[in-house]
Structures are given as C-alpha cells and as structure tokens.
PDB file of C-alpha atoms in Angstrom:
ATOM      1  CA  MET A  74     135.196-107.119 -87.308  1.00 55.00           C
ATOM      2  CA  SER A  75     132.616-105.400 -85.096  1.00 63.00           C
ATOM      3  CA  GLU A  76     133.656-101.655 -83.677  1.00 58.00           C
ATOM      4  CA  MET A  77     133.736-103.060 -80.170  1.00 53.00           C
ATOM      5  CA  ASN A  78     136.229-105.712 -81.327  1.00 50.00           C
ATOM      6  CA  ARG A  79     138.334-103.112 -82.538  1.00 55.00           C
ATOM      7  CA  LEU A  80     138.476-101.075 -79.883  1.00 47.00           C
ATOM      8  CA  LEU A  81     138.915-103.565 -77.341  1.00 48.00           C
ATOM      9  CA  GLN A  82     142.210-104.594 -79.910  1.00 55.00           C
ATOM     10  CA  HIS A  83     143.637-100.913 -79.621  1.00 46.00           C
ATOM     11  CA  PHE A  84     143.157-101.305 -76.125  1.00 48.00           C
ATOM     12  CA  ILE A  85     144.962-104.184 -75.401  1.00 53.00           C
ATOM     13  CA  LEU A  86     147.830-102.931 -77.906  1.00 45.00           C
ATOM     14  CA  ALA A  87     148.282 -99.722 -76.105  1.00 46.00           C
ATOM     15  CA  LEU A  88     148.151-101.567 -72.704  1.00 42.00           C
ATOM     16  CA  LEU A  89     151.051-103.997 -73.992  1.00 44.00           C
ATOM     17  CA  ILE A  90     153.025-100.943 -75.161  1.00 49.00           C
ATOM     18  CA  ALA A  91     152.866 -99.108 -71.639  1.00 44.00           C
ATOM     19  CA  VAL A  92     154.005-102.149 -69.805  1.00 42.00           C
ATOM     20  CA  ILE A  93     156.564-102.887 -72.137  1.00 44.00           C
ATOM     21  CA  SER A  94     157.994 -99.162 -72.347  1.00 39.00           C
ATOM     22  CA  ARG A  95     157.686 -98.560 -68.622  1.00 38.00           C
ATOM     23  CA  PRO A  96     160.907 -98.118 -66.879  1.00 45.00           C
ATOM     24  CA  VAL A  97     161.845-101.251 -64.455  1.00 52.00           C
ATOM     25  CA  SER A  98     163.385-100.100 -61.197  1.00 65.00           C
ATOM     26  CA  ALA A  99     166.894-101.959 -60.296  1.00 82.00           C
ATOM     27  CA  TRP A 100     165.612-101.753 -56.621  1.00 92.00           C
ATOM     28  CA  GLU A 101     162.603-103.140 -55.544  1.00 93.00           C
ATOM     29  CA  TYR A 102     160.558-102.743 -52.335  1.00 92.00           C
ATOM     30  CA  LEU A 103     159.796-105.266 -50.069  1.00 93.00           C
ATOM     31  CA  GLU A 104     158.567-106.129 -46.770  1.00 92.00           C
ATOM     32  CA  ASN A 105     158.912-109.280 -44.246  1.00 91.00           C
ATOM     33  CA  LYS A 106     156.693-109.744 -41.481  1.00 90.00           C
ATOM     34  CA  ASP A 107     157.599-111.743 -38.417  1.00 89.00           C
ATOM     35  CA  ASP A 108     154.461-113.359 -37.663  1.00 91.00           C
ATOM     36  CA  PHE A 109     155.723-114.524 -34.048  1.00 94.00           C
ATOM     37  CA  ASP A 110     156.831-110.599 -32.556  1.00 90.00           C
ATOM     38  CA  ASP A 111     154.536-109.130 -35.316  1.00 89.00           C
ATOM     39  CA  THR A 112     157.263-107.052 -36.570  1.00 90.00           C
ATOM     40  CA  VAL A 113     157.738-105.685 -40.176  1.00 90.00           C
ATOM     41  CA  PHE A 114     161.037-105.804 -41.804  1.00 91.00           C
ATOM     42  CA  LYS A 115     161.571-103.424 -44.597  1.00 92.00           C
ATOM     43  CA  TYR A 116     163.751-103.175 -47.133  1.00 92.00           C
ATOM     44  CA  ILE A 117     164.813-102.102 -50.823  1.00 94.00           C
ATOM     45  CA  LYS A 118     166.443-104.739 -53.023  1.00 95.00           C
ATOM     46  CA  SER A 119     168.616-104.259 -55.889  1.00 95.00           C
ATOM     47  CA  GLU A 120     168.862-106.774 -59.093  1.00 95.00           C
ATOM     48  CA  TYR A 121     171.119-109.418 -59.030  1.00 96.00           C
ATOM     49  CA  VAL A 122     174.435-108.848 -60.492  1.00 96.00           C
ATOM     50  CA  LYS A 123     177.427-110.896 -61.635  1.00 96.00           C
ATOM     51  CA  PRO A 124     181.113-110.467 -60.802  1.00 96.00           C
ATOM     52  CA  ASN A 125     182.991-108.594 -63.898  1.00 96.00           C
ATOM     53  CA  ARG A 126     184.738-112.426 -64.515  1.00 96.00           C
ATOM     54  CA  PRO A 127     183.492-115.788 -63.943  1.00 95.00           C
ATOM     55  CA  LEU A 128     183.986-117.661 -60.672  1.00 95.00           C
ATOM     56  CA  SER A 129     184.997-121.199 -60.950  1.00 94.00           C
ATOM     57  CA  TRP A 130     183.127-123.964 -60.062  1.00 92.00           C
ATOM     58  CA  PRO A 131     181.300-124.704 -57.236  1.00 91.00           C
ATOM     59  CA  ASN A 132     180.778-120.737 -57.232  1.00 90.00           C
ATOM     60  CA  SER A 133     180.454-120.062 -60.979  1.00 92.00           C
ATOM     61  CA  ASP A 134     176.822-118.755 -60.615  1.00 92.00           C
ATOM     62  CA  PRO A 135     176.759-116.947 -57.598  1.00 95.00           C
ATOM     63  CA  VAL A 136     173.553-115.091 -56.323  1.00 95.00           C
ATOM     64  CA  VAL A 137     174.808-111.597 -55.275  1.00 96.00           C
ATOM     65  CA  TYR A 138     172.772-108.374 -54.660  1.00 96.00           C
ATOM     66  CA  LEU A 139     172.556-105.656 -51.958  1.00 95.00           C
ATOM     67  CA  TYR A 140     169.740-104.505 -49.912  1.00 93.00           C
ATOM     68  CA  TYR A 141     168.728-101.408 -47.967  1.00 92.00           C
ATOM     69  CA  GLN A 142     167.492-102.309 -44.574  1.00 91.00           C
ATOM     70  CA  CYS A 143     165.020-100.052 -43.684  1.00 91.00           C
ATOM     71  CA  ASN A 144     164.240-100.108 -40.175  1.00 87.00           C
ATOM     72  CA  ASN A 145     168.014 -99.919 -39.402  1.00 87.00           C
ATOM     73  CA  GLN A 146     169.193 -97.750 -42.191  1.00 87.00           C
ATOM     74  CA  PHE A 147     171.888-100.344 -43.393  1.00 88.00           C
ATOM     75  CA  PHE A 148     173.260-102.255 -46.246  1.00 92.00           C
ATOM     76  CA  VAL A 149     173.942-105.851 -46.721  1.00 94.00           C
ATOM     77  CA  LEU A 150     175.588-107.753 -49.079  1.00 95.00           C
ATOM     78  CA  ARG A 151     174.188-111.435 -50.125  1.00 95.00           C
ATOM     79  CA  ASN A 152     176.918-113.477 -51.652  1.00 95.00           C
ATOM     80  CA  SER A 153     176.456-116.926 -52.148  1.00 95.00           C
ATOM     81  CA  ALA A 154     180.146-117.321 -53.134  1.00 93.00           C
ATOM     82  CA  ASN A 155     181.438-116.440 -49.657  1.00 88.00           C
ATOM     83  CA  ASN A 156     184.808-118.068 -49.827  1.00 90.00           C
ATOM     84  CA  LEU A 157     186.320-114.733 -49.641  1.00 93.00           C
ATOM     85  CA  ASN A 158     189.836-114.230 -48.595  1.00 91.00           C
ATOM     86  CA  ASP A 159     191.249-111.950 -45.579  1.00 90.00           C
ATOM     87  CA  GLY A 160     188.785-112.168 -43.159  1.00 90.00           C
ATOM     88  CA  ALA A 161     189.500-111.496 -39.429  1.00 90.00           C
ATOM     89  CA  SER A 162     187.827-113.367 -36.858  1.00 89.00           C
ATOM     90  CA  GLU A 163     186.061-110.994 -33.994  1.00 85.00           C
ATOM     91  CA  ASP A 164     183.824-111.558 -31.151  1.00 85.00           C
ATOM     92  CA  GLY A 165     182.012-114.585 -33.552  1.00 84.00           C
ATOM     93  CA  TRP A 166     182.007-112.531 -36.190  1.00 90.00           C
ATOM     94  CA  THR A 167     184.485-112.250 -39.683  1.00 93.00           C
ATOM     95  CA  ARG A 168     185.363-108.775 -40.410  1.00 93.00           C
ATOM     96  CA  TYR A 169     186.393-108.037 -44.014  1.00 94.00           C
ATOM     97  CA  ASN A 170     187.572-104.467 -45.870  1.00 94.00           C
ATOM     98  CA  PHE A 171     186.249-104.436 -49.230  1.00 95.00           C
ATOM     99  CA  ARG A 172     187.204-101.998 -51.908  1.00 95.00           C
ATOM    100  CA  ALA A 173     184.826 -99.624 -53.371  1.00 93.00           C
ATOM    101  CA  LYS A 174     183.916 -96.845 -55.769  1.00 92.00           C
ATOM    102  CA  ILE A 175     181.615 -94.968 -56.652  1.00 90.00           C
ATOM    103  CA  ASN A 176     181.008 -94.493 -60.420  1.00 89.00           C
ATOM    104  CA  GLU A 177     184.929 -94.388 -61.686  1.00 84.00           C
ATOM    105  CA  GLY A 178     185.537 -92.551 -58.636  1.00 86.00           C
ATOM    106  CA  THR A 179     188.251 -92.604 -55.769  1.00 87.00           C
ATOM    107  CA  ILE A 180     188.715 -96.011 -54.155  1.00 92.00           C
ATOM    108  CA  PHE A 181     187.299 -96.316 -50.595  1.00 91.00           C
ATOM    109  CA  GLU A 182     186.957 -99.252 -48.219  1.00 92.00           C
ATOM    110  CA  ILE A 183     184.034-100.519 -46.711  1.00 92.00           C
ATOM    111  CA  THR A 184     183.632-102.950 -43.466  1.00 93.00           C
ATOM    112  CA  ALA A 185     181.679-105.730 -43.659  1.00 94.00           C
ATOM    113  CA  LEU A 186     180.758-108.075 -40.971  1.00 93.00           C
ATOM    114  CA  ASN A 187     179.796-111.815 -41.661  1.00 93.00           C
ATOM    115  CA  ASP A 188     178.669-114.578 -39.532  1.00 91.00           C
ATOM    116  CA  TRP A 189     180.929-117.176 -40.016  1.00 84.00           C
ATOM    117  CA  GLY A 190     179.486-119.432 -43.202  1.00 83.00           C
ATOM    118  CA  SER A 191     176.646-116.669 -43.948  1.00 92.00           C
ATOM    119  CA  GLU A 192     175.843-115.554 -47.575  1.00 95.00           C
ATOM    120  CA  TYR A 193     175.125-111.941 -45.846  1.00 95.00           C
ATOM    121  CA  PHE A 194     177.871-109.352 -45.060  1.00 94.00           C
ATOM    122  CA  LEU A 195     176.332-106.315 -42.990  1.00 93.00           C
ATOM    123  CA  LEU A 196     178.275-103.426 -44.597  1.00 92.00           C
ATOM    124  CA  GLN A 197     179.531-100.846 -41.871  1.00 85.00           C
ATOM    125  CA  ASP A 198     179.774 -97.778 -43.596  1.00 79.00           C
ATOM    126  CA  LYS A 199     177.426 -95.492 -41.969  1.00 73.00           C
ATOM    127  CA  PHE A 200     177.669 -92.838 -44.415  1.00 75.00           C
ATOM    128  CA  LEU A 201     177.490 -94.925 -47.729  1.00 80.00           C
ATOM    129  CA  ILE A 202     173.764 -93.626 -48.420  1.00 78.00           C
ATOM    130  CA  SER A 203     175.245 -90.262 -48.203  1.00 77.00           C
ATOM    131  CA  ARG A 204     177.434 -90.850 -50.523  1.00 77.00           C
ATOM    132  CA  PHE A 205     174.931 -91.632 -53.109  1.00 76.00           C
ATOM    133  CA  SER A 206     172.941 -88.706 -52.895  1.00 69.00           C
ATOM    134  CA  ASN A 207     175.530 -86.477 -54.942  1.00 68.00           C
ATOM    135  CA  GLU A 208     174.400 -85.370 -58.357  1.00 64.00           C
ATOM    136  CA  GLY A 209     175.328 -87.898 -61.095  1.00 74.00           C
ATOM    137  CA  VAL A 210     176.010 -90.980 -59.006  1.00 83.00           C
ATOM    138  CA  GLN A 211     175.369 -93.987 -61.072  1.00 89.00           C
ATOM    139  CA  SER A 212     176.931 -97.096 -59.854  1.00 91.00           C
ATOM    140  CA  LEU A 213     178.615 -98.827 -56.641  1.00 92.00           C
ATOM    141  CA  PHE A 214     181.271-101.088 -57.557  1.00 95.00           C
ATOM    142  CA  ILE A 215     182.452-103.582 -54.799  1.00 95.00           C
ATOM    143  CA  GLU A 216     185.367-105.594 -54.995  1.00 96.00           C
ATOM    144  CA  LEU A 217     185.688-109.046 -53.276  1.00 96.00           C
ATOM    145  CA  ASP A 218     188.871-111.430 -53.277  1.00 96.00           C
ATOM    146  CA  HIS A 219     187.712-114.890 -54.020  1.00 95.00           C
ATOM    147  CA  PHE A 220     189.777-118.037 -52.536  1.00 94.00           C
ATOM    148  CA  GLY A 221     191.082-119.499 -55.791  1.00 93.00           C
ATOM    149  CA  ASP A 222     189.637-116.993 -58.043  1.00 95.00           C
ATOM    150  CA  GLY A 223     191.053-113.869 -56.690  1.00 95.00           C
ATOM    151  CA  ARG A 224     189.428-110.081 -57.105  1.00 96.00           C
ATOM    152  CA  ARG A 225     186.295-109.796 -58.679  1.00 96.00           C
ATOM    153  CA  HIS A 226     184.210-106.552 -59.219  1.00 96.00           C
ATOM    154  CA  TYR A 227     180.285-106.367 -58.650  1.00 96.00           C
ATOM    155  CA  LYS A 228     178.542-103.416 -60.027  1.00 96.00           C
ATOM    156  CA  PHE A 229     175.192-102.380 -58.452  1.00 95.00           C
ATOM    157  CA  ASP A 230     173.238 -99.779 -60.341  1.00 93.00           C
ATOM    158  CA  ILE A 231     172.024 -97.025 -57.811  1.00 89.00           C
ATOM    159  CA  THR A 232     170.490 -94.647 -60.235  1.00 88.00           C
ATOM    160  CA  GLU A 233     167.051 -95.777 -59.061  1.00 88.00           C
ATOM    161  CA  LEU A 234     167.778 -96.434 -55.264  1.00 88.00           C
ATOM    162  CA  ASP A 235     164.872 -94.625 -53.578  1.00 86.00           C
ATOM    163  CA  THR A 236     164.853 -94.657 -49.720  1.00 86.00           C
ATOM    164  CA  SER A 237     161.930 -92.594 -49.529  1.00 86.00           C
ATOM    165  CA  GLN A 238     160.137 -95.881 -50.593  1.00 87.00           C
ATOM    166  CA  CYS A 239     160.668 -97.254 -46.630  1.00 86.00           C
ATOM    167  CA  ASP A 240     158.265 -94.579 -45.466  1.00 86.00           C
ATOM    168  CA  GLN A 241     155.539 -96.821 -47.290  1.00 76.00           C
TER     169      GLN A 241
END
C-alpha cells in the first residue's frame, strides 16, 4: 500500500471519529422564508419527544416538539395528538392551562392558545425563556391531559437551547 493511500485512510478515519464524537445539539436553528412578502422567520426547534406513557390509537405515535420563534420571542408546542381535555373557547381560540416544571422543581402553569383543530399551541408564558437562564436547568416537563388517555408528561432537553442563534 502506498504512503498516499495510508495517509488517506488515516484522514478518513480521523474525519469519521470527529463526526461521530461531535456533540449533537438537541435544538436546531431553522429559517423559513415567505416569498410573497419577503419575510424570513427564524426559529430554534427541539428534538421530537415521546410521552412518558404511550397513547392509544390513533394517537399512538404523536409528533411533539417545541420551537422558539425568534422574530416574536415566544415558544410554540407542536402536538399532533391534540385531543386535549379542559380547553376553554374564547375569541376563536381554545385556551389551555398546562402544568409544567423545570428539572424536578416547583410545578407552575403555562397558558397556551390553540386555533381549534390545530396541532400548534402558543405558550403564553413571557418569562419562560428567563426561567431557563438559571444555572443547572436541564429539562422542561409539560403535562398534557389527553382525552381517553389521561395525563402524559413530555420532557424537553433544554441544556443546549441557545437563543443567540436567533442573531444569525
């Protein structure tokens, strides 16, 4: 084997090790452009999460994640299993009060607005991002009460949530 081939093999091996060992962020920066009005929406999306206990069919494999909308500085919860109990209709929206906690801490409520039938819930806690700035914050738990399945907990890893990505 020639010296060049051997160097190439070592380079490829080093590259693979670097890619495999590189930490993967639980949050991804994304941009979505509206070509009609030439507006760019920036957001940071979490990984998909599963409930602490499975849901029954037809919601047995829900799509659930959080995203931080950089332009307006608020969080949105996407939940394809949007068959939730205890929503109150008001002004064309459905209002929910989700229970939440950071790490294993104190339970607090997050008010969420949902356009009826939508999978997207606008979280109304203006101070949620500041709650994450405390040292040692690792996770956000949100409890949703699903019709027919009861309460389920969704755990979001927030250790690598970095809103400075919005400045890109």
